Short mmCIF file of C-alpha atoms and ligand atoms in Angstrom, two decimals:
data_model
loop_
_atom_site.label_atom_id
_atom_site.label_comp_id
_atom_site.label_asym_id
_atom_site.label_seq_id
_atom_site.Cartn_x
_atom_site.Cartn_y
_atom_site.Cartn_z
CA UNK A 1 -11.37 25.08 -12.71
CA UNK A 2 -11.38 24.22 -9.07
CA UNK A 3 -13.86 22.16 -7.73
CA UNK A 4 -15.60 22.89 -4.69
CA UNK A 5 -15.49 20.15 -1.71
CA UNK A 6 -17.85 20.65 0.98
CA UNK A 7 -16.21 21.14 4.36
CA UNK A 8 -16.99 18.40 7.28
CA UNK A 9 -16.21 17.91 10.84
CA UNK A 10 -15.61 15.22 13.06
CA UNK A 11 -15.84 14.44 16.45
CA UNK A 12 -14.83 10.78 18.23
CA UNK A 13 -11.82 9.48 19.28
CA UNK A 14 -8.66 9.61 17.51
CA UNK A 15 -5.17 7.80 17.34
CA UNK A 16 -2.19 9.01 14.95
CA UNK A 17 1.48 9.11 15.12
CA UNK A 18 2.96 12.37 15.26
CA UNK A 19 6.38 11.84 13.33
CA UNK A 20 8.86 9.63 11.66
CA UNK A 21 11.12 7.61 14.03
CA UNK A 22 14.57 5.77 13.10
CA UNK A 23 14.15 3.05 15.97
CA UNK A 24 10.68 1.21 16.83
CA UNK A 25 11.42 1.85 20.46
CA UNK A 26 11.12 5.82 19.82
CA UNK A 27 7.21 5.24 17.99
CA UNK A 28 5.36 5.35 21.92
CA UNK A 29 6.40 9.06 22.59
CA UNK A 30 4.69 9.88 19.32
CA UNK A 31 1.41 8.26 19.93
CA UNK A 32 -1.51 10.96 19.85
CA UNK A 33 -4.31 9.71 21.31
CA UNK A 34 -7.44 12.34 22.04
CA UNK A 35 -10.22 10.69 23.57
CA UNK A 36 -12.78 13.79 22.53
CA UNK A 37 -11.41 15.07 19.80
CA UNK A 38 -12.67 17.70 16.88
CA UNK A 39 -10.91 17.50 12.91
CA UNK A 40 -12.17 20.18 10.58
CA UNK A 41 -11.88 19.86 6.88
CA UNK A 42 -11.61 22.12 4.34
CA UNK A 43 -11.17 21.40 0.58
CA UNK A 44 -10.23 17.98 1.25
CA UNK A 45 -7.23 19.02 3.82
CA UNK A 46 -7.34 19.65 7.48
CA UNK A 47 -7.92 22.79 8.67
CA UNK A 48 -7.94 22.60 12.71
CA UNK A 49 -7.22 19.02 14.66
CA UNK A 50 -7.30 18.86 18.26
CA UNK A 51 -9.28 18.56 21.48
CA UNK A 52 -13.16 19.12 21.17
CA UNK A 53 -13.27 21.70 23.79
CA UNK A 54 -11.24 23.52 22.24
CA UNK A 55 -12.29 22.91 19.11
CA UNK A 56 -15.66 24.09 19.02
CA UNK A 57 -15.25 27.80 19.00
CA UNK A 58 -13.98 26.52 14.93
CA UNK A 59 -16.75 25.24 14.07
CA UNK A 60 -18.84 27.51 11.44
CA UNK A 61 -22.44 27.27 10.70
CA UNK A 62 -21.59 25.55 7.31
CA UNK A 63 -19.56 22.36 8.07
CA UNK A 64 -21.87 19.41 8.85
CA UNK A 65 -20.65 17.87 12.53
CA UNK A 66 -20.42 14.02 12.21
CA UNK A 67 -20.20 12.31 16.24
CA UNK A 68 -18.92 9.32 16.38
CA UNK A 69 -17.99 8.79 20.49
CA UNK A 70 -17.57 4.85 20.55
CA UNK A 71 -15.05 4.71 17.74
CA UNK A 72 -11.64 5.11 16.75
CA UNK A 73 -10.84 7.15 14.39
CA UNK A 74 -7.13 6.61 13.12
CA UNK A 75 -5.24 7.89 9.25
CA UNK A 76 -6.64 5.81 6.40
CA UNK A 77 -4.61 2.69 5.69
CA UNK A 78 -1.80 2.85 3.12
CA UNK A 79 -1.33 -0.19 1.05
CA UNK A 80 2.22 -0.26 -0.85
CA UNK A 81 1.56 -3.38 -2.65
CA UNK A 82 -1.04 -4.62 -4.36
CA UNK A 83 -2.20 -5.95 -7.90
CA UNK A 84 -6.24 -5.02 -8.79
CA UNK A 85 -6.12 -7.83 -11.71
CA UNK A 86 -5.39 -10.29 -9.40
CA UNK A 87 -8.27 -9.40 -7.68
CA UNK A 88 -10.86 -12.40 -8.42
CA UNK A 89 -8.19 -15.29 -8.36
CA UNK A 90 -7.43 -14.59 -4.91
CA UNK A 91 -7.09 -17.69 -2.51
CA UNK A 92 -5.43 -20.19 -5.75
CA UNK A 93 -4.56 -23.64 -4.24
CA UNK A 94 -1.36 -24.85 -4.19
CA UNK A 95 1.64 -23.40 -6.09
CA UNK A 96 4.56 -21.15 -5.00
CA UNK A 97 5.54 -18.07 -6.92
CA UNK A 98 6.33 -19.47 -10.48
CA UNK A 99 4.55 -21.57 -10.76
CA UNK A 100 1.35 -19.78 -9.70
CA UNK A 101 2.16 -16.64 -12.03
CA UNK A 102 2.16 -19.28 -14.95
CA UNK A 103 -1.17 -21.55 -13.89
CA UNK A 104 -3.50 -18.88 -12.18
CA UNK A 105 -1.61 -15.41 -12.54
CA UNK A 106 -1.07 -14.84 -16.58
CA UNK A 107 -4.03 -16.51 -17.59
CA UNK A 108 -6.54 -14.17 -15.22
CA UNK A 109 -4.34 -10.94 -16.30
CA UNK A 110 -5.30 -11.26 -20.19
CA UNK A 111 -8.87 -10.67 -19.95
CA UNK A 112 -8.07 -7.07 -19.05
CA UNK A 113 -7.01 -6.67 -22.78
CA UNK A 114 -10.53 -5.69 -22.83
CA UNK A 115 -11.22 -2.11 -21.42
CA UNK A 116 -14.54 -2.89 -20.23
CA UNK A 117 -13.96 -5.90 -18.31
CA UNK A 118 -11.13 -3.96 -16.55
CA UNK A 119 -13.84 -0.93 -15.05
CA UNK A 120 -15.92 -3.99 -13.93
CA UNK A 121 -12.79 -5.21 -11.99
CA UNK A 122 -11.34 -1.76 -11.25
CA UNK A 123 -14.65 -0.35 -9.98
CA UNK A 124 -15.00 -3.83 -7.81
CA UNK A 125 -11.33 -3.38 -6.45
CA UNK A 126 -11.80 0.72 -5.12
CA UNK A 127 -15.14 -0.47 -3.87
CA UNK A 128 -13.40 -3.37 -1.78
CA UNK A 129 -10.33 -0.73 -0.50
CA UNK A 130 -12.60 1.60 0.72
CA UNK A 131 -14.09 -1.39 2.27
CA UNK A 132 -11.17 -2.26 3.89
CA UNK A 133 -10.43 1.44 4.97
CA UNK A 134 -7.28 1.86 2.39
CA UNK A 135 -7.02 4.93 1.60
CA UNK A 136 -3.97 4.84 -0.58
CA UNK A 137 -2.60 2.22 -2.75
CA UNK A 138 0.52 1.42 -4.89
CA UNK A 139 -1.39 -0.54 -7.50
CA UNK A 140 0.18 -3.33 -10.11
CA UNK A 141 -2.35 -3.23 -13.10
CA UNK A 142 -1.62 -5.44 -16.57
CA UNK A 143 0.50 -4.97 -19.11
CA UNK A 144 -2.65 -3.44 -21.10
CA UNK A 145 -2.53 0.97 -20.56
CA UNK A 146 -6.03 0.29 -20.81
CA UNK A 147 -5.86 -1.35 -17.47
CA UNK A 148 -4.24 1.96 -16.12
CA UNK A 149 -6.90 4.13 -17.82
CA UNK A 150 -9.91 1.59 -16.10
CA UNK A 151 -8.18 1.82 -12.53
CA UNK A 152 -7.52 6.05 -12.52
CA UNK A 153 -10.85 5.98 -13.71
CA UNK A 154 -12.72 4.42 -11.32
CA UNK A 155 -10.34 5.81 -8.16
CA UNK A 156 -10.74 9.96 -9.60
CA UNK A 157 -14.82 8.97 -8.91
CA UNK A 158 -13.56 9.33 -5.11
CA UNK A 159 -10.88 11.69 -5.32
CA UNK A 160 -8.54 8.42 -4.46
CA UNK A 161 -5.10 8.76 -3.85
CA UNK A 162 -3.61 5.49 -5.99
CA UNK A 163 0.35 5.25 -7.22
CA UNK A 164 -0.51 2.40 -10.73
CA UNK A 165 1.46 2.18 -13.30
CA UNK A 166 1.26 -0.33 -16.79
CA UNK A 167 3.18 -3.83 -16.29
CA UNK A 168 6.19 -3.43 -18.30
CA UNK A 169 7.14 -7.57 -19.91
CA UNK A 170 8.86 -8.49 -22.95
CA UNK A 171 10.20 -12.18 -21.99
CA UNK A 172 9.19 -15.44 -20.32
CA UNK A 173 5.08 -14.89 -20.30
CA UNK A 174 2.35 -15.73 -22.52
CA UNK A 175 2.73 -13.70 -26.43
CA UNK A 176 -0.59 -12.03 -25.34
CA UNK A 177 0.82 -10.79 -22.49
CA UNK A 178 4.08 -9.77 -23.41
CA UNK A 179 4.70 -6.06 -24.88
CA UNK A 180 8.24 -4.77 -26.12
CA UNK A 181 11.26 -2.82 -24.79
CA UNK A 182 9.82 0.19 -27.34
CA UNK A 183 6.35 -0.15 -27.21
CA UNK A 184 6.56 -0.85 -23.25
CA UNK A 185 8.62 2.89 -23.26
CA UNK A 186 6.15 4.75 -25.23
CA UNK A 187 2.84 3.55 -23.80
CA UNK A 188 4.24 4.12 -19.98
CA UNK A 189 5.65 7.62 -21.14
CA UNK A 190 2.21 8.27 -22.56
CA UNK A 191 0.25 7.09 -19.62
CA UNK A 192 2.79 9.06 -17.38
CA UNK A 193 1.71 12.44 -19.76
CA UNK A 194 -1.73 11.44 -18.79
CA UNK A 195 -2.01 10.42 -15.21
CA UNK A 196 0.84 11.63 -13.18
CA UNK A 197 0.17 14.43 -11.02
CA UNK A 198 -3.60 14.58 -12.26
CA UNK A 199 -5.64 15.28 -9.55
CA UNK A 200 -4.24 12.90 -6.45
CA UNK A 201 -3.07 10.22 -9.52
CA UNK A 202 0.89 9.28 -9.64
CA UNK A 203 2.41 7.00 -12.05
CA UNK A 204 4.54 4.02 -11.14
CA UNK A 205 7.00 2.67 -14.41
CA UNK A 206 6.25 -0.85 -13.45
CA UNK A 207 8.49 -3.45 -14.42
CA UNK A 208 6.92 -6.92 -13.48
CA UNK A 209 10.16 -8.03 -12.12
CA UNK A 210 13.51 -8.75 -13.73
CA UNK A 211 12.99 -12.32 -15.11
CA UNK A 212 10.54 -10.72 -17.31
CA UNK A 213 12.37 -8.29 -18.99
CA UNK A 214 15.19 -8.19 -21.12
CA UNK A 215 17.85 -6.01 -20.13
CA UNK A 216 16.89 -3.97 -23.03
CA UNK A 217 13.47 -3.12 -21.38
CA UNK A 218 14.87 -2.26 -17.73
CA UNK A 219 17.29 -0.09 -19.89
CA UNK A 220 14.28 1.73 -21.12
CA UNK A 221 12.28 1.57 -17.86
CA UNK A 222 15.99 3.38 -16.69
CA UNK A 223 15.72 5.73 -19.22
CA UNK A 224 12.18 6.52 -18.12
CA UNK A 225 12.81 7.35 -14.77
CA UNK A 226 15.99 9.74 -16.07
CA UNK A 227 13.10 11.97 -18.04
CA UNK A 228 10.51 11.76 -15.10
CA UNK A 229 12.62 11.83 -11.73
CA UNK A 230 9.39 12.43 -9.67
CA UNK A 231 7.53 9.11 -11.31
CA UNK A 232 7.70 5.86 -9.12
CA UNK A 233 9.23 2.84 -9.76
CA UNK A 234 7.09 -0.18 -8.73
CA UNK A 235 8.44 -3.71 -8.86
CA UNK A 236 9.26 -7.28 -7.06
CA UNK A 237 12.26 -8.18 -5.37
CA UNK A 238 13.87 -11.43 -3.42
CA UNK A 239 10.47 -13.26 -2.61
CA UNK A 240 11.52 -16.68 -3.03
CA UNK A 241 14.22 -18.56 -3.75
CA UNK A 242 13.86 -20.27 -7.07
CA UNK A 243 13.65 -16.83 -8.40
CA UNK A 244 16.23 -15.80 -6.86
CA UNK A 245 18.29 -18.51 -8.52
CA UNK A 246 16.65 -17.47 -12.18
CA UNK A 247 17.74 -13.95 -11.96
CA UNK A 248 21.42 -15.30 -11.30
CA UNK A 249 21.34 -17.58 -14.21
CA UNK A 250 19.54 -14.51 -16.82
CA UNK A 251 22.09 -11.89 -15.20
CA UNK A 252 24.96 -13.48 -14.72
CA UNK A 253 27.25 -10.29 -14.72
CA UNK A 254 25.42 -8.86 -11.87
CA UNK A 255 26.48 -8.91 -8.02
CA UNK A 256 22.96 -9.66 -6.87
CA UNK A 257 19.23 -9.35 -7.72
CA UNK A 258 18.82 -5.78 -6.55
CA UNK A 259 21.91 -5.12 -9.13
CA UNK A 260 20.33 -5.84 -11.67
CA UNK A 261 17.41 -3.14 -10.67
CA UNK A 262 20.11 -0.40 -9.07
CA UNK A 263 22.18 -0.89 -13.28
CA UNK A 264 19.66 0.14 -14.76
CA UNK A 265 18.57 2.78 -12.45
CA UNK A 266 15.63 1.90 -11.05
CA UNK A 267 16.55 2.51 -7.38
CA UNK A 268 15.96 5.75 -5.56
CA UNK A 269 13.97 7.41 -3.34
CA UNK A 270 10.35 6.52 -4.71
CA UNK A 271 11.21 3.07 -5.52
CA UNK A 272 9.09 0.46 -4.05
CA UNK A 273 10.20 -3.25 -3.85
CA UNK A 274 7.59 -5.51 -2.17
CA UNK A 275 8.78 -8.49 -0.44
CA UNK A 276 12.89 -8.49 -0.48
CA UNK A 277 12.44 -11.80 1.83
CA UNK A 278 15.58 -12.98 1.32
CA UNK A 279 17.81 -10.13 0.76
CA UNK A 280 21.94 -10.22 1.45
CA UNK A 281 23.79 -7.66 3.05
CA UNK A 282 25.50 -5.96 -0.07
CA UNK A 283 21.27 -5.27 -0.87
CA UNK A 284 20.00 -4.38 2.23
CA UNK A 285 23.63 -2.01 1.80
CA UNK A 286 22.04 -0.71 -1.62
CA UNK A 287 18.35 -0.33 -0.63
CA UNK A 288 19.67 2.04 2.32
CA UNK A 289 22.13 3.85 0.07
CA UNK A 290 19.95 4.92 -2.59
CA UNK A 291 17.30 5.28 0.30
CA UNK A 292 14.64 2.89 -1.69
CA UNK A 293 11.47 1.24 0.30
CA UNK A 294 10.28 -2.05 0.77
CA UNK A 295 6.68 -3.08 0.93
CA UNK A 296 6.16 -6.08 3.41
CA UNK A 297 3.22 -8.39 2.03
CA UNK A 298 2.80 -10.72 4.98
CA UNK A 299 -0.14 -12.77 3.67
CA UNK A 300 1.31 -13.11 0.69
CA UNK A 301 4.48 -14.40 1.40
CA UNK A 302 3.09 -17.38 3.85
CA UNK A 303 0.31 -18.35 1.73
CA UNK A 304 3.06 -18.70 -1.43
CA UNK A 305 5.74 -20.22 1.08
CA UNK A 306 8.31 -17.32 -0.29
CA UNK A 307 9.48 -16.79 3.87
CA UNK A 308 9.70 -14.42 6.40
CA UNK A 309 10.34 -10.86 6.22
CA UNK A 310 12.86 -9.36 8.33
CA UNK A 311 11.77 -6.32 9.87
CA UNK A 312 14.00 -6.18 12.50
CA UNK A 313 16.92 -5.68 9.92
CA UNK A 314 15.02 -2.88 8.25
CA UNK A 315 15.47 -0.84 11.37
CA UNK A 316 18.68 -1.84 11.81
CA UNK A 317 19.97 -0.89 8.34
CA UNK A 318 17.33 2.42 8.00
CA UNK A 319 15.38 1.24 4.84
CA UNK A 320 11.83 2.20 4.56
CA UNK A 321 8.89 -0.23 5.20
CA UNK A 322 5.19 -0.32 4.41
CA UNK A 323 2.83 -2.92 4.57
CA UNK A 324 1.31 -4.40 1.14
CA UNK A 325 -1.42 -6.85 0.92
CA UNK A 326 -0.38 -8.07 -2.36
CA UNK A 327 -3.72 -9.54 -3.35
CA UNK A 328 -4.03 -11.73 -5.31
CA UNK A 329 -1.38 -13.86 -3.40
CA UNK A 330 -1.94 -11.97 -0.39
CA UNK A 331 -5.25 -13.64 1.32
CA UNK A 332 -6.69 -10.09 2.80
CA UNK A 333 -7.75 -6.96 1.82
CA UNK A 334 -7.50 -5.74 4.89
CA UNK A 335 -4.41 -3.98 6.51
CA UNK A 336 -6.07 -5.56 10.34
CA UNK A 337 -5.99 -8.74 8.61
CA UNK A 338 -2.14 -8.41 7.10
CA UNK A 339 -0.96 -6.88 10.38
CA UNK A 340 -2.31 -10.02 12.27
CA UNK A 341 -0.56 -11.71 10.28
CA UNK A 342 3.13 -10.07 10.60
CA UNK A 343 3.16 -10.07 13.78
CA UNK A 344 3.09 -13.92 13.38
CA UNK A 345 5.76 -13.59 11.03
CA UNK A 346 7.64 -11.81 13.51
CA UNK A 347 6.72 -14.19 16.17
CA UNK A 348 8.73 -16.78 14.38
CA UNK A 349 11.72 -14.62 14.18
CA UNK A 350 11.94 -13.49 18.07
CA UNK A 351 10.44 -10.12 16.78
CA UNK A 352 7.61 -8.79 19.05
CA UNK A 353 5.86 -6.40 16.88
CA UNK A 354 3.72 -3.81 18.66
CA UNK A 355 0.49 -2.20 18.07
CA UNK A 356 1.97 1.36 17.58
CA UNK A 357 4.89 -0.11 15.62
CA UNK A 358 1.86 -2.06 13.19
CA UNK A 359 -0.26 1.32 12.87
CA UNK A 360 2.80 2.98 12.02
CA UNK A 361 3.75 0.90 9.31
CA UNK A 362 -0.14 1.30 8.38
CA UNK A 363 -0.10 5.24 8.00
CA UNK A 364 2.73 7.45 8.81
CA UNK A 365 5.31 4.95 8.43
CA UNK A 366 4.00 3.91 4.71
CA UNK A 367 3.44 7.46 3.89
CA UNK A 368 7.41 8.59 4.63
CA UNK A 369 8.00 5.35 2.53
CA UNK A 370 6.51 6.99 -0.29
CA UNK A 371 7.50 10.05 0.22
CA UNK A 372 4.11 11.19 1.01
CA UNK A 373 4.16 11.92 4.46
CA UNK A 374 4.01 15.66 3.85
CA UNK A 375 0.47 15.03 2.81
CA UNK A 376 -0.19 11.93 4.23
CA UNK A 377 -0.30 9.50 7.55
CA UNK A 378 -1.26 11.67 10.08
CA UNK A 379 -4.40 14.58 11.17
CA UNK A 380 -1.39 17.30 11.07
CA UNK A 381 -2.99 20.78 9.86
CA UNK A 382 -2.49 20.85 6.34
CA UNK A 383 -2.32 16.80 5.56
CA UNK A 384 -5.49 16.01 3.36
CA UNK A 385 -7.98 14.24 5.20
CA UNK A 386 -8.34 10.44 4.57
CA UNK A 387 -9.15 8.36 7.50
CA UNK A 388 -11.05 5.63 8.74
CA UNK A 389 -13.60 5.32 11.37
CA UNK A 390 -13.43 1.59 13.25
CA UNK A 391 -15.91 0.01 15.44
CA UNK A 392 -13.31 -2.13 17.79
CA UNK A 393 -16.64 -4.83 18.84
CA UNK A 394 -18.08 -5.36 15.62
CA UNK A 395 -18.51 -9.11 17.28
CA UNK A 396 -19.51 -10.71 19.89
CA UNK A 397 -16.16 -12.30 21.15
CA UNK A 398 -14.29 -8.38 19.90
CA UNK A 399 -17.10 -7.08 22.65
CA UNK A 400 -15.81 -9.21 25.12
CA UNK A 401 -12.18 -9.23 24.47
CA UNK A 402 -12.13 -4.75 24.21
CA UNK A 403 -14.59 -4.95 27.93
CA UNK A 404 -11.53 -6.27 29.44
CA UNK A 405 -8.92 -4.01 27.00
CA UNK A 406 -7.34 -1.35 29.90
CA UNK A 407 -5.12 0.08 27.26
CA UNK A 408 -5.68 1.80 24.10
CA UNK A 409 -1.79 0.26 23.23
CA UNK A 410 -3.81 -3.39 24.03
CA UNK A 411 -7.16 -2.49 22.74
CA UNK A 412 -5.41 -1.51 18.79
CA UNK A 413 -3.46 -5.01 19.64
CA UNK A 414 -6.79 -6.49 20.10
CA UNK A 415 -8.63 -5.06 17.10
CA UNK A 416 -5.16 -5.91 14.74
CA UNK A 417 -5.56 -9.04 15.76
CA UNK A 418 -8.86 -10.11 15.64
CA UNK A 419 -10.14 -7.74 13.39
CA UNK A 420 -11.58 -7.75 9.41
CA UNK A 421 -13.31 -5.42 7.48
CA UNK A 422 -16.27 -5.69 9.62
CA UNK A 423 -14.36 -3.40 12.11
CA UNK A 424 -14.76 -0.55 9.08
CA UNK A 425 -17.45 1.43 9.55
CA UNK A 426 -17.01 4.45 7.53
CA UNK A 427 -13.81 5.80 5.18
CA UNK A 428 -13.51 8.96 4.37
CA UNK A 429 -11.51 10.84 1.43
CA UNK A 430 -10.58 13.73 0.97
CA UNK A 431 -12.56 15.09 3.75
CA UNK A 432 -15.54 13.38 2.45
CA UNK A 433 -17.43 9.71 3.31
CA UNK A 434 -16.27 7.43 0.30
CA UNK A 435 -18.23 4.24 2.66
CA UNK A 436 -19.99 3.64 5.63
CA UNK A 437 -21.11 -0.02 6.26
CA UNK A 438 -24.82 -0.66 6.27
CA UNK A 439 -25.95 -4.00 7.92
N1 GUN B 1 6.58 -11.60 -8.94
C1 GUN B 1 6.34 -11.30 -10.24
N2 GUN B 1 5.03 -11.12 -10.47
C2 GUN B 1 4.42 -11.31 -9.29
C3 GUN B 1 3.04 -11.26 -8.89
O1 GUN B 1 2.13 -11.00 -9.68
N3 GUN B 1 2.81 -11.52 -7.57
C4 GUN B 1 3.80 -11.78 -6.68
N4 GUN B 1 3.49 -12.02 -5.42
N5 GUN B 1 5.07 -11.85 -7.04
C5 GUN B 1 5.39 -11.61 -8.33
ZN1 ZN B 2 3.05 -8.52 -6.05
#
């Protein structure tokens, strides 16, 4: 049985880029910017996107006209990396990466052995996306399925699109924590039966990364994606460099980190590794010939100390990048917040990353690197309709700094850099308001 959505439309101004691009320099010409603009919804998709004058003639007595003239309107934010356990141990002093899995990490992920507890958290953590204006998320749970159950759960109540999968780890973690090649293969498959392709829900076989699992589990996690081609594959990758030097001593036969990954077949087109900070050329050689994506966590990898991503070699080499928050070792939930953020990372590298570049990586950009961006990333006819509605002055020194904003190129720059989740006022899904702020 189909269920009826109610059909909206929306007038303000609104930003998008048009199309993919294989060089940052090509992103301008595909700016859209419409300063009165009309989107009409239908059943969750858009059904007419253009200018308001000539939009009105669409409008039929039934869909409800929401104005919004001081905005901007822009496609929701895509997050490609981000763990909802980690969610209340966010901002933990003083540790880099293993460290801080062992002290703060493990112990917070075993209370979501207990189903309830994990709504409470998973309820929390869609409330504070939508928050945010994130739209879509790649999301870590725990190695519990009922963590994947609590977090499909809470996202269906909005008609979310989330990519989650169950942590797969069989070695070097707490007993309680810890599952088995076997039982790690059957409760994924099962979850996959369950959740994949269920309403906007797609699975993710989620490996924590390979110092915790044997080589029998990523042979399993292999054999998984062999029987579900169209399933993600979800994991970490190069973020620092005393991990980098475990996975050399616990796979010593293989060429690299990313080896290890690409042996057992877990690279492809709808593989996702966040952070590859400190990849070598024989990877970045791999990620672009199997055509796999990389999610940049910016927060996260200053506040752990793991280093700076390099974009500018992503271009260069044609891999796929989207931004990931990475809470909890990311510091933001917000993709203004995390884009601030690498373009201070890129600072530091003689990178100058621009606004349309950042809102590209935000939307279309993380879309194509998920091979959503036939439904996602952009108001194109047809897409479904998740966006976000920002206030650019939500503050007093935002009012003064957009007054003198002559651009909308330096106005977005503005707003990136100096804006939070105050600057969300409303986020719609699927055609519908999911949140609107109320102070
Ligand atoms: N590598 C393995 N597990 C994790 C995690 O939970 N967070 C981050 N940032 N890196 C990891
Ligand atoms: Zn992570």
């Amino acid at each position: 049985m189909s269920i009826s959505i109610p059909s909206t439309a929306i007038r303000g101004r609104f930003l998008d880029i048009q199309n993919i691009v294989s060089q940052p320099s090509d992103i301008a010409e595909q700016v859209r910017y419409i300063e009165d603009g009309l989107l009409i919804t239908e059943q969750g998709k858009i059904k007419w996107f253009g200018a308001w004058q000539d939009g009105q003639a669409q409008l039929s007595g039934h869909s409800e006209l929401q104005h919004y003239p001081d905005q901007l309107i822009i496609p929701g934010f895509i997050d490609m990396h981000i763990h909802f356990p980690q969610t209340e141990m966010i901002g933990a002093y003083g540790e880099q990466l293993l460290q801080w899995l062992n002290n703060y990490t493990f112990p917070t992920e075993m209370q979501f052995e207990d189903k309830a507890y994990a709504d409470q958290i998973a309820a929390f953590f869609v409330h504070e996306l939508l928050k945010n204006g994130t739209t879509t998320a790649m999301v870590f749970c725990t190695v519990h399925p009922q963590s994947v159950d609590a977090l499909f759960e809470a996202a269906a109540q909005y008609q979310m699109r989330l990519i989650a999968g169950k942590v797969m780890m069989d070695r070097h973690a707490p007993d309680a924590l810890c599952d088995t090649a076997e039982s790690a293969y059957q409760d994924s498959r099962q979850l996959i039966e369950k959740w994949h392709g269920k309403g906007r829900n797609l699975y993710a076989i989620t490996p924590r990364f390979a110092p915790t699992s044997t080589p029998e589990q990523l042979a399993r996690a292999g054999q998984l994606k062999a029987e579900f081609p169209g399933v993600y594959v979800h994991t970490h990758l190069s973020e620092n460099k005393n991990e980098i030097a475990w996975v050399r001593e616990l796979f010593p036969e293989r060429s690299n980190y990313l080896d290890v990954y690409h042996h057992y077949g877990l690279t492809g087109e709808r593989s996702v590794f966040a952070h590859c900070v400190h990849l070598e050329d024989a990877e970045w050689d791999c990620m672009h010939k199997t055509n796999s994506a990389i999610a940049f966590c910016p927060t996260s990898n200053l506040f752990l100390g793991s280093g700076l991503f390099p974009l500018s070699k992503s271009w260069e080499k044609q891999v796929r990048v989207g931004l990931g928050t990475d809470i909890g070792a990311g510091t933001s939930f917000c993709q203004l917040q995390t884009l601030n953020e690498a373009y201070k990372v890129q600072q530091l590298q003689g990178n100058q990353l621009s606004a349309f570049e950042s809102l590209y990586h935000a939307t279309l950009g993380g879309a194509a690197a998920l091979q959503l961006d036939d439904q996602l990333g952009n108001f194109n006819v047809g897409k479904e309709a998740d966006f976000v509605v920002l206030n650019l002055k939500a503050t007093a020194l935002q009012q003064l700094r957009q007054q003198r904003a002559r651009t909308i190129e330096d106005a977005l720059f503005a707003l990136m850099t100096l804006g939070d989740e105050r600057n969300i006022q409303a986020t719609y899904i699927y055609g519908q308001k999911a949140y609107e702020q109320t102070i």
